[in-house]
């Protein structure tokens, strides 16, 4: 059974951050993306991203809660770094 969580963020840069995250991780991990949707396959699970207008939706899927927590942490830390001009609050909901 998979452990799944979602974070929904409001930002005028939703598509930009989706692409930036995917491009960053594409150097090391299997990644596919368009301006509206993408995924990144980490060793501990998958992060699926969707940008629609000013909404960025992140979904973390992992085999267990511990792996999901690690995945959430990695994605959130990178996103906050990319969005340093904004005060993004990332809250994951299982």
PDB file of N, CA and C in Angstrom:
ATOM      1  N   UNK A   1       0.838  -1.185   0.000  1.00  0.00           N
ATOM      2  CA  UNK A   1       0.000   0.000   0.000  1.00  0.00           C
ATOM      3  C   UNK A   1       0.882   1.248   0.000  1.00  0.00           C
ATOM      4  N   UNK A   2       0.541   2.210  -0.817  1.00  0.00           N
ATOM      5  CA  UNK A   2       1.334   3.426  -0.959  1.00  0.00           C
ATOM      6  C   UNK A   2       0.948   4.478   0.070  1.00  0.00           C
ATOM      7  N   UNK A   3       1.926   5.287   0.422  1.00  0.00           N
ATOM      8  CA  UNK A   3       1.698   6.453   1.277  1.00  0.00           C
ATOM      9  C   UNK A   3       1.688   7.666   0.354  1.00  0.00           C
ATOM     10  N   UNK A   4       0.600   8.431   0.385  1.00  0.00           N
ATOM     11  CA  UNK A   4       0.426   9.556  -0.533  1.00  0.00           C
ATOM     12  C   UNK A   4       0.116  10.827   0.251  1.00  0.00           C
ATOM     13  N   UNK A   5       0.704  11.937  -0.178  1.00  0.00           N
ATOM     14  CA  UNK A   5       0.374  13.238   0.403  1.00  0.00           C
ATOM     15  C   UNK A   5       0.370  14.285  -0.703  1.00  0.00           C
ATOM     16  N   UNK A   6      -0.299  15.390  -0.418  1.00  0.00           N
ATOM     17  CA  UNK A   6      -0.439  16.457  -1.410  1.00  0.00           C
ATOM     18  C   UNK A   6      -0.169  17.809  -0.760  1.00  0.00           C
ATOM     19  N   UNK A   7       0.465  18.683  -1.513  1.00  0.00           N
ATOM     20  CA  UNK A   7       0.657  20.076  -1.098  1.00  0.00           C
ATOM     21  C   UNK A   7       0.141  20.956  -2.231  1.00  0.00           C
ATOM     22  N   UNK A   8      -0.688  21.927  -1.889  1.00  0.00           N
ATOM     23  CA  UNK A   8      -1.240  22.852  -2.882  1.00  0.00           C
ATOM     24  C   UNK A   8      -0.759  24.255  -2.532  1.00  0.00           C
ATOM     25  N   UNK A   9      -0.057  24.878  -3.480  1.00  0.00           N
ATOM     26  CA  UNK A   9       0.520  26.201  -3.250  1.00  0.00           C
ATOM     27  C   UNK A   9      -0.068  27.206  -4.225  1.00  0.00           C
ATOM     28  N   UNK A  10      -0.241  28.423  -3.759  1.00  0.00           N
ATOM     29  CA  UNK A  10      -0.678  29.512  -4.622  1.00  0.00           C
ATOM     30  C   UNK A  10       0.519  30.415  -4.882  1.00  0.00           C
ATOM     31  N   UNK A  11       0.877  30.538  -6.159  1.00  0.00           N
ATOM     32  CA  UNK A  11       2.009  31.360  -6.557  1.00  0.00           C
ATOM     33  C   UNK A  11       1.830  31.786  -8.012  1.00  0.00           C
ATOM     34  N   UNK A  12       2.192  33.009  -8.342  1.00  0.00           N
ATOM     35  CA  UNK A  12       2.113  33.428  -9.743  1.00  0.00           C
ATOM     36  C   UNK A  12       3.144  32.709 -10.619  1.00  0.00           C
ATOM     37  N   UNK A  13       4.042  31.962  -9.988  1.00  0.00           N
ATOM     38  CA  UNK A  13       5.115  31.268 -10.702  1.00  0.00           C
ATOM     39  C   UNK A  13       4.940  29.752 -10.709  1.00  0.00           C
ATOM     40  N   UNK A  14       3.718  29.268 -10.667  1.00  0.00           N
ATOM     41  CA  UNK A  14       3.464  27.828 -10.565  1.00  0.00           C
ATOM     42  C   UNK A  14       4.160  27.039 -11.678  1.00  0.00           C
ATOM     43  N   UNK A  15       3.951  27.417 -12.913  1.00  0.00           N
ATOM     44  CA  UNK A  15       4.556  26.699 -14.035  1.00  0.00           C
ATOM     45  C   UNK A  15       6.081  26.829 -14.013  1.00  0.00           C
ATOM     46  N   UNK A  16       6.555  27.995 -13.678  1.00  0.00           N
ATOM     47  CA  UNK A  16       8.008  28.217 -13.620  1.00  0.00           C
ATOM     48  C   UNK A  16       8.660  27.293 -12.592  1.00  0.00           C
ATOM     49  N   UNK A  17       8.069  27.202 -11.405  1.00  0.00           N
ATOM     50  CA  UNK A  17       8.653  26.354 -10.367  1.00  0.00           C
ATOM     51  C   UNK A  17       8.555  24.879 -10.729  1.00  0.00           C
ATOM     52  N   UNK A  18       7.458  24.472 -11.356  1.00  0.00           N
ATOM     53  CA  UNK A  18       7.321  23.090 -11.814  1.00  0.00           C
ATOM     54  C   UNK A  18       8.477  22.754 -12.752  1.00  0.00           C
ATOM     55  N   UNK A  19       8.691  23.599 -13.737  1.00  0.00           N
ATOM     56  CA  UNK A  19       9.748  23.349 -14.713  1.00  0.00           C
ATOM     57  C   UNK A  19      11.135  23.420 -14.079  1.00  0.00           C
ATOM     58  N   UNK A  20      11.318  24.352 -13.163  1.00  0.00           N
ATOM     59  CA  UNK A  20      12.616  24.514 -12.510  1.00  0.00           C
ATOM     60  C   UNK A  20      12.963  23.284 -11.674  1.00  0.00           C
ATOM     61  N   UNK A  21      11.995  22.780 -10.915  1.00  0.00           N
ATOM     62  CA  UNK A  21      12.233  21.572 -10.121  1.00  0.00           C
ATOM     63  C   UNK A  21      12.565  20.388 -11.021  1.00  0.00           C
ATOM     64  N   UNK A  22      11.769  20.209 -12.066  1.00  0.00           N
ATOM     65  CA  UNK A  22      11.993  19.073 -12.960  1.00  0.00           C
ATOM     66  C   UNK A  22      13.339  19.172 -13.671  1.00  0.00           C
ATOM     67  N   UNK A  23      13.688  20.353 -14.160  1.00  0.00           N
ATOM     68  CA  UNK A  23      14.977  20.527 -14.837  1.00  0.00           C
ATOM     69  C   UNK A  23      16.134  20.267 -13.882  1.00  0.00           C
ATOM     70  N   UNK A  24      15.999  20.730 -12.659  1.00  0.00           N
ATOM     71  CA  UNK A  24      17.055  20.537 -11.665  1.00  0.00           C
ATOM     72  C   UNK A  24      17.316  19.052 -11.424  1.00  0.00           C
ATOM     73  N   UNK A  25      16.254  18.295 -11.194  1.00  0.00           N
ATOM     74  CA  UNK A  25      16.419  16.881 -10.878  1.00  0.00           C
ATOM     75  C   UNK A  25      16.660  16.014 -12.106  1.00  0.00           C
ATOM     76  N   UNK A  26      16.383  16.520 -13.302  1.00  0.00           N
ATOM     77  CA  UNK A  26      16.559  15.738 -14.532  1.00  0.00           C
ATOM     78  C   UNK A  26      18.016  15.351 -14.767  1.00  0.00           C
ATOM     79  N   UNK A  27      18.933  16.056 -14.151  1.00  0.00           N
ATOM     80  CA  UNK A  27      20.350  15.732 -14.309  1.00  0.00           C
ATOM     81  C   UNK A  27      20.714  14.417 -13.632  1.00  0.00           C
ATOM     82  N   UNK A  28      19.902  14.004 -12.638  1.00  0.00           N
ATOM     83  CA  UNK A  28      20.235  12.812 -11.859  1.00  0.00           C
ATOM     84  C   UNK A  28      19.141  11.754 -11.835  1.00  0.00           C
ATOM     85  N   UNK A  29      17.898  12.152 -12.123  1.00  0.00           N
ATOM     86  CA  UNK A  29      16.756  11.261 -11.913  1.00  0.00           C
ATOM     87  C   UNK A  29      15.845  11.222 -13.137  1.00  0.00           C
ATOM     88  N   UNK A  30      15.095  10.111 -13.297  1.00  0.00           N
ATOM     89  CA  UNK A  30      14.101  10.063 -14.374  1.00  0.00           C
ATOM     90  C   UNK A  30      13.040  11.144 -14.150  1.00  0.00           C
ATOM     91  N   UNK A  31      12.858  11.985 -15.148  1.00  0.00           N
ATOM     92  CA  UNK A  31      11.961  13.135 -15.042  1.00  0.00           C
ATOM     93  C   UNK A  31      11.302  13.391 -16.393  1.00  0.00           C
ATOM     94  N   UNK A  32      10.030  13.735 -16.361  1.00  0.00           N
ATOM     95  CA  UNK A  32       9.331  14.191 -17.564  1.00  0.00           C
ATOM     96  C   UNK A  32       8.477  15.383 -17.169  1.00  0.00           C
ATOM     97  N   UNK A  33       8.373  16.370 -18.080  1.00  0.00           N
ATOM     98  CA  UNK A  33       7.537  17.520 -17.738  1.00  0.00           C
ATOM     99  C   UNK A  33       7.165  18.335 -18.963  1.00  0.00           C
ATOM    100  N   UNK A  34       6.074  19.058 -18.806  1.00  0.00           N
ATOM    101  CA  UNK A  34       5.616  20.097 -19.724  1.00  0.00           C
ATOM    102  C   UNK A  34       5.422  21.331 -18.841  1.00  0.00           C
ATOM    103  N   UNK A  35       5.026  22.471 -19.394  1.00  0.00           N
ATOM    104  CA  UNK A  35       4.761  23.623 -18.526  1.00  0.00           C
ATOM    105  C   UNK A  35       3.609  23.402 -17.542  1.00  0.00           C
ATOM    106  N   UNK A  36       2.750  22.415 -17.815  1.00  0.00           N
ATOM    107  CA  UNK A  36       1.574  22.194 -16.963  1.00  0.00           C
ATOM    108  C   UNK A  36       1.664  20.984 -16.045  1.00  0.00           C
ATOM    109  N   UNK A  37       2.518  20.011 -16.357  1.00  0.00           N
ATOM    110  CA  UNK A  37       2.540  18.778 -15.559  1.00  0.00           C
ATOM    111  C   UNK A  37       3.898  18.102 -15.665  1.00  0.00           C
ATOM    112  N   UNK A  38       4.216  17.323 -14.636  1.00  0.00           N
ATOM    113  CA  UNK A  38       5.471  16.595 -14.671  1.00  0.00           C
ATOM    114  C   UNK A  38       5.582  15.619 -13.524  1.00  0.00           C
ATOM    115  N   UNK A  39       6.652  14.823 -13.561  1.00  0.00           N
ATOM    116  CA  UNK A  39       6.951  13.933 -12.449  1.00  0.00           C
ATOM    117  C   UNK A  39       8.457  13.780 -12.323  1.00  0.00           C
ATOM    118  N   UNK A  40       8.869  13.445 -11.109  1.00  0.00           N
ATOM    119  CA  UNK A  40      10.267  13.166 -10.800  1.00  0.00           C
ATOM    120  C   UNK A  40      10.281  11.855 -10.032  1.00  0.00           C
ATOM    121  N   UNK A  41      11.043  10.875 -10.521  1.00  0.00           N
ATOM    122  CA  UNK A  41      11.152   9.590  -9.838  1.00  0.00           C
ATOM    123  C   UNK A  41      12.403   9.578  -8.964  1.00  0.00           C
ATOM    124  N   UNK A  42      12.197   9.620  -7.664  1.00  0.00           N
ATOM    125  CA  UNK A  42      13.279   9.530  -6.686  1.00  0.00           C
ATOM    126  C   UNK A  42      13.434   8.073  -6.264  1.00  0.00           C
ATOM    127  N   UNK A  43      14.514   7.747  -5.597  1.00  0.00           N
ATOM    128  CA  UNK A  43      14.698   6.379  -5.109  1.00  0.00           C
ATOM    129  C   UNK A  43      13.641   6.017  -4.073  1.00  0.00           C
ATOM    130  N   UNK A  44      13.133   7.008  -3.331  1.00  0.00           N
ATOM    131  CA  UNK A  44      12.159   6.740  -2.274  1.00  0.00           C
ATOM    132  C   UNK A  44      10.710   6.901  -2.716  1.00  0.00           C
ATOM    133  N   UNK A  45      10.478   7.343  -3.966  1.00  0.00           N
ATOM    134  CA  UNK A  45       9.112   7.505  -4.442  1.00  0.00           C
ATOM    135  C   UNK A  45       9.036   8.494  -5.591  1.00  0.00           C
ATOM    136  N   UNK A  46       7.822   8.890  -5.919  1.00  0.00           N
ATOM    137  CA  UNK A  46       7.591   9.797  -7.049  1.00  0.00           C
ATOM    138  C   UNK A  46       6.907  11.077  -6.584  1.00  0.00           C
ATOM    139  N   UNK A  47       7.361  12.186  -7.141  1.00  0.00           N
ATOM    140  CA  UNK A  47       6.675  13.458  -6.953  1.00  0.00           C
ATOM    141  C   UNK A  47       6.025  13.827  -8.280  1.00  0.00           C
ATOM    142  N   UNK A  48       4.717  14.009  -8.255  1.00  0.00           N
ATOM    143  CA  UNK A  48       3.969  14.440  -9.424  1.00  0.00           C
ATOM    144  C   UNK A  48       3.619  15.910  -9.225  1.00  0.00           C
ATOM    145  N   UNK A  49       3.791  16.705 -10.270  1.00  0.00           N
ATOM    146  CA  UNK A  49       3.565  18.148 -10.184  1.00  0.00           C
ATOM    147  C   UNK A  49       2.547  18.575 -11.234  1.00  0.00           C
ATOM    148  N   UNK A  50       1.690  19.514 -10.862  1.00  0.00           N
ATOM    149  CA  UNK A  50       0.717  20.069 -11.804  1.00  0.00           C
ATOM    150  C   UNK A  50       0.591  21.567 -11.561  1.00  0.00           C
ATOM    151  N   UNK A  51       0.655  22.338 -12.642  1.00  0.00           N
ATOM    152  CA  UNK A  51       0.504  23.790 -12.557  1.00  0.00           C
ATOM    153  C   UNK A  51      -0.716  24.199 -13.366  1.00  0.00           C
ATOM    154  N   UNK A  52      -1.608  24.911 -12.704  1.00  0.00           N
ATOM    155  CA  UNK A  52      -2.794  25.435 -13.380  1.00  0.00           C
ATOM    156  C   UNK A  52      -3.005  26.859 -12.883  1.00  0.00           C
ATOM    157  N   UNK A  53      -2.770  27.816 -13.766  1.00  0.00           N
ATOM    158  CA  UNK A  53      -2.870  29.213 -13.358  1.00  0.00           C
ATOM    159  C   UNK A  53      -1.864  29.516 -12.264  1.00  0.00           C
ATOM    160  N   UNK A  54      -2.356  29.982 -11.129  1.00  0.00           N
ATOM    161  CA  UNK A  54      -1.480  30.308  -9.996  1.00  0.00           C
ATOM    162  C   UNK A  54      -1.476  29.212  -8.936  1.00  0.00           C
ATOM    163  N   UNK A  55      -1.847  27.998  -9.324  1.00  0.00           N
ATOM    164  CA  UNK A  55      -1.875  26.880  -8.384  1.00  0.00           C
ATOM    165  C   UNK A  55      -0.854  25.826  -8.791  1.00  0.00           C
ATOM    166  N   UNK A  56       0.015  25.474  -7.855  1.00  0.00           N
ATOM    167  CA  UNK A  56       0.976  24.397  -8.045  1.00  0.00           C
ATOM    168  C   UNK A  56       0.604  23.281  -7.083  1.00  0.00           C
ATOM    169  N   UNK A  57       0.314  22.111  -7.629  1.00  0.00           N
ATOM    170  CA  UNK A  57      -0.050  20.956  -6.815  1.00  0.00           C
ATOM    171  C   UNK A  57       1.078  19.938  -6.875  1.00  0.00           C
ATOM    172  N   UNK A  58       1.548  19.536  -5.710  1.00  0.00           N
ATOM    173  CA  UNK A  58       2.598  18.529  -5.584  1.00  0.00           C
ATOM    174  C   UNK A  58       1.990  17.295  -4.931  1.00  0.00           C
ATOM    175  N   UNK A  59       2.258  16.130  -5.485  1.00  0.00           N
ATOM    176  CA  UNK A  59       1.785  14.888  -4.890  1.00  0.00           C
ATOM    177  C   UNK A  59       2.981  13.973  -4.678  1.00  0.00           C
ATOM    178  N   UNK A  60       3.188  13.556  -3.440  1.00  0.00           N
ATOM    179  CA  UNK A  60       4.279  12.652  -3.089  1.00  0.00           C
ATOM    180  C   UNK A  60       3.709  11.253  -2.887  1.00  0.00           C
ATOM    181  N   UNK A  61       4.253  10.284  -3.606  1.00  0.00           N
ATOM    182  CA  UNK A  61       3.809   8.898  -3.492  1.00  0.00           C
ATOM    183  C   UNK A  61       5.028   8.032  -3.200  1.00  0.00           C
ATOM    184  N   UNK A  62       4.950   7.270  -2.126  1.00  0.00           N
ATOM    185  CA  UNK A  62       6.069   6.427  -1.710  1.00  0.00           C
ATOM    186  C   UNK A  62       5.524   5.119  -1.135  1.00  0.00           C
ATOM    187  N   UNK A  63       6.386   4.114  -0.979  1.00  0.00           N
ATOM    188  CA  UNK A  63       5.909   2.826  -0.478  1.00  0.00           C
ATOM    189  C   UNK A  63       5.500   2.835   0.992  1.00  0.00           C
ATOM    190  N   UNK A  64       6.015   3.801   1.768  1.00  0.00           N
ATOM    191  CA  UNK A  64       5.675   3.855   3.193  1.00  0.00           C
ATOM    192  C   UNK A  64       5.775   5.295   3.688  1.00  0.00           C
ATOM    193  N   UNK A  65       5.278   5.533   4.886  1.00  0.00           N
ATOM    194  CA  UNK A  65       5.221   6.890   5.440  1.00  0.00           C
ATOM    195  C   UNK A  65       6.612   7.495   5.633  1.00  0.00           C
ATOM    196  N   UNK A  66       7.580   6.682   6.029  1.00  0.00           N
ATOM    197  CA  UNK A  66       8.938   7.197   6.243  1.00  0.00           C
ATOM    198  C   UNK A  66       9.548   7.687   4.927  1.00  0.00           C
ATOM    199  N   UNK A  67       9.396   6.903   3.872  1.00  0.00           N
ATOM    200  CA  UNK A  67       9.908   7.306   2.555  1.00  0.00           C
ATOM    201  C   UNK A  67       9.176   8.539   2.051  1.00  0.00           C
ATOM    202  N   UNK A  68       7.871   8.587   2.284  1.00  0.00           N
ATOM    203  CA  UNK A  68       7.086   9.745   1.856  1.00  0.00           C
ATOM    204  C   UNK A  68       7.572  11.010   2.570  1.00  0.00           C
ATOM    205  N   UNK A  69       7.858  10.914   3.854  1.00  0.00           N
ATOM    206  CA  UNK A  69       8.344  12.069   4.615  1.00  0.00           C
ATOM    207  C   UNK A  69       9.682  12.563   4.060  1.00  0.00           C
ATOM    208  N   UNK A  70      10.570  11.642   3.694  1.00  0.00           N
ATOM    209  CA  UNK A  70      11.855  12.034   3.097  1.00  0.00           C
ATOM    210  C   UNK A  70      11.638  12.725   1.753  1.00  0.00           C
ATOM    211  N   UNK A  71      10.725  12.178   0.953  1.00  0.00           N
ATOM    212  CA  UNK A  71      10.409  12.759  -0.350  1.00  0.00           C
ATOM    213  C   UNK A  71       9.841  14.169  -0.194  1.00  0.00           C
ATOM    214  N   UNK A  72       8.899  14.331   0.725  1.00  0.00           N
ATOM    215  CA  UNK A  72       8.319  15.648   0.999  1.00  0.00           C
ATOM    216  C   UNK A  72       9.406  16.650   1.376  1.00  0.00           C
ATOM    217  N   UNK A  73      10.326  16.227   2.223  1.00  0.00           N
ATOM    218  CA  UNK A  73      11.390  17.107   2.695  1.00  0.00           C
ATOM    219  C   UNK A  73      12.296  17.557   1.549  1.00  0.00           C
ATOM    220  N   UNK A  74      12.718  16.623   0.714  1.00  0.00           N
ATOM    221  CA  UNK A  74      13.611  16.956  -0.402  1.00  0.00           C
ATOM    222  C   UNK A  74      12.938  17.938  -1.357  1.00  0.00           C
ATOM    223  N   UNK A  75      11.702  17.644  -1.732  1.00  0.00           N
ATOM    224  CA  UNK A  75      10.985  18.507  -2.677  1.00  0.00           C
ATOM    225  C   UNK A  75      10.748  19.889  -2.064  1.00  0.00           C
ATOM    226  N   UNK A  76      10.303  19.935  -0.823  1.00  0.00           N
ATOM    227  CA  UNK A  76      10.012  21.219  -0.170  1.00  0.00           C
ATOM    228  C   UNK A  76      11.271  22.071  -0.031  1.00  0.00           C
ATOM    229  N   UNK A  77      12.375  21.464   0.384  1.00  0.00           N
ATOM    230  CA  UNK A  77      13.614  22.231   0.551  1.00  0.00           C
ATOM    231  C   UNK A  77      14.069  22.851  -0.767  1.00  0.00           C
ATOM    232  N   UNK A  78      13.993  22.085  -1.846  1.00  0.00           N
ATOM    233  CA  UNK A  78      14.402  22.615  -3.144  1.00  0.00           C
ATOM    234  C   UNK A  78      13.448  23.706  -3.624  1.00  0.00           C
ATOM    235  N   UNK A  79      12.167  23.491  -3.454  1.00  0.00           N
ATOM    236  CA  UNK A  79      11.192  24.484  -3.907  1.00  0.00           C
ATOM    237  C   UNK A  79      11.358  25.805  -3.156  1.00  0.00           C
ATOM    238  N   UNK A  80      11.558  25.736  -1.862  1.00  0.00           N
ATOM    239  CA  UNK A  80      11.762  26.953  -1.067  1.00  0.00           C
ATOM    240  C   UNK A  80      13.018  27.688  -1.541  1.00  0.00           C
ATOM    241  N   UNK A  81      14.047  26.952  -1.875  1.00  0.00           N
ATOM    242  CA  UNK A  81      15.280  27.566  -2.366  1.00  0.00           C
ATOM    243  C   UNK A  81      15.047  28.264  -3.713  1.00  0.00           C
ATOM    244  N   UNK A  82      14.289  27.618  -4.608  1.00  0.00           N
ATOM    245  CA  UNK A  82      14.008  28.226  -5.908  1.00  0.00           C
ATOM    246  C   UNK A  82      13.101  29.443  -5.771  1.00  0.00           C
ATOM    247  N   UNK A  83      12.223  29.428  -4.786  1.00  0.00           N
ATOM    248  CA  UNK A  83      11.224  30.494  -4.609  1.00  0.00           C
ATOM    249  C   UNK A  83      11.650  31.483  -3.528  1.00  0.00           C
ATOM    250  N   UNK A  84      12.938  31.752  -3.421  1.00  0.00           N
ATOM    251  CA  UNK A  84      13.441  32.587  -2.325  1.00  0.00           C
ATOM    252  C   UNK A  84      12.858  33.995  -2.328  1.00  0.00           C
ATOM    253  N   UNK A  85      12.330  34.451  -3.454  1.00  0.00           N
ATOM    254  CA  UNK A  85      11.734  35.796  -3.508  1.00  0.00           C
ATOM    255  C   UNK A  85      10.326  35.822  -2.919  1.00  0.00           C
ATOM    256  N   UNK A  86       9.766  34.644  -2.706  1.00  0.00           N
ATOM    257  CA  UNK A  86       8.412  34.529  -2.157  1.00  0.00           C
ATOM    258  C   UNK A  86       8.489  33.898  -0.773  1.00  0.00           C
ATOM    259  N   UNK A  87       7.457  34.106  -0.010  1.00  0.00           N
ATOM    260  CA  UNK A  87       7.354  33.464   1.299  1.00  0.00           C
ATOM    261  C   UNK A  87       6.390  32.287   1.157  1.00  0.00           C
ATOM    262  N   UNK A  88       6.878  31.213   0.525  1.00  0.00           N
ATOM    263  CA  UNK A  88       6.026  30.046   0.300  1.00  0.00           C
ATOM    264  C   UNK A  88       5.884  29.225   1.567  1.00  0.00           C
ATOM    265  N   UNK A  89       4.673  28.811   1.823  1.00  0.00           N
ATOM    266  CA  UNK A  89       4.403  27.903   2.933  1.00  0.00           C
ATOM    267  C   UNK A  89       3.956  26.583   2.325  1.00  0.00           C
ATOM    268  N   UNK A  90       4.726  25.529   2.565  1.00  0.00           N
ATOM    269  CA  UNK A  90       4.423  24.228   1.980  1.00  0.00           C
ATOM    270  C   UNK A  90       3.912  23.312   3.077  1.00  0.00           C
ATOM    271  N   UNK A  91       2.655  22.937   2.970  1.00  0.00           N
ATOM    272  CA  UNK A  91       2.032  22.046   3.944  1.00  0.00           C
ATOM    273  C   UNK A  91       1.546  20.804   3.216  1.00  0.00           C
ATOM    274  N   UNK A  92       2.086  19.661   3.613  1.00  0.00           N
ATOM    275  CA  UNK A  92       1.696  18.384   3.013  1.00  0.00           C
ATOM    276  C   UNK A  92       0.529  17.800   3.798  1.00  0.00           C
ATOM    277  N   UNK A  93      -0.456  17.273   3.081  1.00  0.00           N
ATOM    278  CA  UNK A  93      -1.622  16.648   3.693  1.00  0.00           C
ATOM    279  C   UNK A  93      -1.728  15.213   3.202  1.00  0.00           C
ATOM    280  N   UNK A  94      -1.748  14.281   4.145  1.00  0.00           N
ATOM    281  CA  UNK A  94      -1.835  12.857   3.779  1.00  0.00           C
ATOM    282  C   UNK A  94      -3.270  12.467   3.493  1.00  0.00           C
TER     283      UNK A  94
END
